């Protein structure tokens, strides 16, 4: 963005440049973006106009939809919270400590980005099913993971971890050591420095990571459908309900749920931007 | 001017003018000061040596400057005194207490960092109060006492009215003063400043320099500050420690350092100077086999370096024993003219200052004689 | 730096490091968490796949439907990745080499597919091209099938992998500025020559990085593809979809066998990604990491 003190009216839309190719690249990018992303999404939203407000409201508040959204959102919140705690610890040790296997650990963090969700889904189910590797030990304790809401949380923890770690790592790297030294010279113990100085400084990044993991979790499908029981009202996530509506050729029902989820995603996206704007204003950095 | 306008002006974003009042001792801020003894500190970072056995006595209430080029070990020394790093060997004593084994938290030093290291998520008030708030419940002052102390300090650093601001909303000079107040809040036995004015522009630097001297006189802290700016060190400090390559070259007052440099490094580093390679033979000093009319002053025979300052040189006539050179450049500097002279077979460049109206021969060859000089034996 | 804790007496502690037991505890927590939630599932894939021995493993791979799924997955990626590569380069060029209003908004739009649920990514194409969709009847009349056919799968895959290349290139090219390109132009190079000889060498590793991530996602996408594919065996089943079918048929080993191929792809992706980051870290992000 330019900071020239010219009024927006007088400023041309594009600054002149000697580099050729703007028309070609910008034109192609816009057409492609419109065809693949913008027009289809716009048409999806437009589709809701085939429903009256009453119909839309009835779908949005129907017991099954509310239960699915509550599960998707609730499980994603819990998973994102767990990931924020452990992701912060992981990011911290990856930046601050030297230990054998560090590079391996760092690389593995990206596994959920690289491993197809369906693979994650069946393997998590295999592990946590009642006769599975871990499930067989949890079953006698009365803990049922697979085919329960807990299973959804487990899958979303898997999916969301890298969002938190990768958001925090660069921020921790940028932390000024001097600030921690200053706290120490003022008599603060290491725990006091961590909880009063370091963590508050990391809060914006932790919130951003939390919301990113949350947004991904709410919309997640592949890794969840295998491990969730997919029982209506109980272990059925919102994206699955969209798929079910589609197989019933109930396009309007699917569209209504989809637009609610888009709205949730939009709100979360807005939240991230507000967090970052707030952090920039307050601390002068993100 | 209305009170509000006055308030606005005082709390303006831009640098608030720092008023200088006659020094007086502020009893609210007076602390028990102590002397600091550094004994034989050795420090290496991995295989890279940083300090080679440095010893130093700092008197109680003294304002002392560590000066030297970057990499001379001055910041390392300051950090070892603070306890931010640990020496490979040697001791640091605060008073008669061996502080070597104490962590930085227990040393009770006030440290001001080069980039201030303010807590960005805390207001100015909370920044200054931090050191008091983190104390054990037994030693922690009451809320009211904390508030009173913070306000006293804000007054001292002349930032009253800015306590609710965040560091991001302050100018560089204001941040510097907050860092200062924060360090003073814990009633430190010793105050340590790392390049306190390093990040500020020249005008603010000068202003804060006088202000620091005044604060020091009012509070009486034993203060050690690091700077790479010799002018700052000489102007501000009671004594100056000149460091180079992990060693102390000289400790002394500004007069000592400037008039009686102990080593070639000090002569070269402090103030302008020129150096010529000479040979001492049977009490006479010669440059490229020409004997100079310079007294060897009892220096042993052998190769040596002749140091002199540009302003200690005058034009010589045709008499023998002068330093002869070719003028390579001439710059006017106020009342004087500084000439760059190429001297000897080695074509060493010397700087000399002459009166602006001095006549320089057209040939460009002139003869000069230093009125004051120093000889240092040259090894290798 | 030397470890100060080694030389220092017990009473002295580094002001910016946690004490040893705390460090050990945190590393332990992180290792256990990553072990349980990431490493364990990855290992389980291979163990489950080989549960009935190597013979069963390769037997499952020999299945005709499985082979078709592999072929279809490769083909979809072969279309989607180059398409998004071209888009990513064009978008990065337009955004990083010129100043225009609305740039930040455009970048936001490019990132949009990341914040949309994959199921919705599939849904939008069903709404457009499905039998009850906007263009469904027209397509039907002309005997063109997009939904429940390969074109739909390709479209959905392009959507979910849309931002990968662009978002690697934009920050890097933005940071590199326009000076080198302007110098090349002033020396008489054409736009294409400038791109190929000046810009491309500067961003090649970031480009490869973007393609790598794009490809991993393209081959592994499940949700979006599941919505548009119709699950027709031997016809519109990609590998992830085939895994689901085998799994639901209780063909446990076969499902994990196909899954192990995708897990291998993920491992290769991680290894190459880490190698790129380790070797060319500064060329991927512009600054030193």
PDB file of N, CA and C in Angstrom, chain A residues 18, chain C residues 179-189 194:
ATOM      1  N   UNK A  18       6.967  -0.014 -15.548  1.00  0.00           N
ATOM      2  CA  UNK A  18       7.610  -0.350 -16.823  1.00  0.00           C
ATOM      3  C   UNK A  18       7.548  -1.847 -17.090  1.00  0.00           C
TER       4      UNK A  18
ATOM      5  N   UNK C 179      12.967  -4.308  -8.545  1.00  0.00           N
ATOM      6  CA  UNK C 179      14.191  -3.706  -9.090  1.00  0.00           C
ATOM      7  C   UNK C 179      14.872  -4.580 -10.133  1.00  0.00           C
ATOM      8  N   UNK C 180      14.964  -5.888  -9.838  1.00  0.00           N
ATOM      9  CA  UNK C 180      15.671  -6.755 -10.786  1.00  0.00           C
ATOM     10  C   UNK C 180      14.930  -6.815 -12.114  1.00  0.00           C
ATOM     11  N   UNK C 181      13.580  -6.868 -12.037  1.00  0.00           N
ATOM     12  CA  UNK C 181      12.810  -6.908 -13.271  1.00  0.00           C
ATOM     13  C   UNK C 181      12.972  -5.601 -14.046  1.00  0.00           C
ATOM     14  N   UNK C 182      12.932  -4.481 -13.311  1.00  0.00           N
ATOM     15  CA  UNK C 182      13.087  -3.185 -13.983  1.00  0.00           C
ATOM     16  C   UNK C 182      14.457  -3.089 -14.643  1.00  0.00           C
ATOM     17  N   UNK C 183      15.476  -3.627 -13.957  1.00  0.00           N
ATOM     18  CA  UNK C 183      16.820  -3.617 -14.545  1.00  0.00           C
ATOM     19  C   UNK C 183      16.834  -4.426 -15.833  1.00  0.00           C
ATOM     20  N   UNK C 184      16.203  -5.604 -15.802  1.00  0.00           N
ATOM     21  CA  UNK C 184      16.184  -6.456 -16.995  1.00  0.00           C
ATOM     22  C   UNK C 184      15.464  -5.761 -18.145  1.00  0.00           C
ATOM     23  N   UNK C 185      14.323  -5.135 -17.838  1.00  0.00           N
ATOM     24  CA  UNK C 185      13.572  -4.439 -18.877  1.00  0.00           C
ATOM     25  C   UNK C 185      14.418  -3.316 -19.464  1.00  0.00           C
ATOM     26  N   UNK C 186      15.117  -2.577 -18.572  1.00  0.00           N
ATOM     27  CA  UNK C 186      15.914  -1.455 -19.051  1.00  0.00           C
ATOM     28  C   UNK C 186      17.066  -1.947 -19.912  1.00  0.00           C
ATOM     29  N   UNK C 187      17.483  -3.208 -19.735  1.00  0.00           N
ATOM     30  CA  UNK C 187      18.555  -3.764 -20.555  1.00  0.00           C
ATOM     31  C   UNK C 187      18.014  -4.365 -21.844  1.00  0.00           C
ATOM     32  N   UNK C 188      16.711  -4.230 -22.050  1.00  0.00           N
ATOM     33  CA  UNK C 188      16.148  -4.635 -23.326  1.00  0.00           C
ATOM     34  C   UNK C 188      15.468  -5.983 -23.337  1.00  0.00           C
ATOM     35  N   UNK C 189      15.308  -6.626 -22.163  1.00  0.00           N
ATOM     36  CA  UNK C 189      14.652  -7.931 -22.148  1.00  0.00           C
ATOM     37  C   UNK C 189      13.149  -7.766 -22.341  1.00  0.00           C
ATOM     38  N   UNK C 194      12.258 -11.621 -19.135  1.00  0.00           N
ATOM     39  CA  UNK C 194      12.477 -11.153 -17.766  1.00  0.00           C
ATOM     40  C   UNK C 194      11.963 -12.182 -16.770  1.00  0.00           C
TER      41      UNK C 194
END
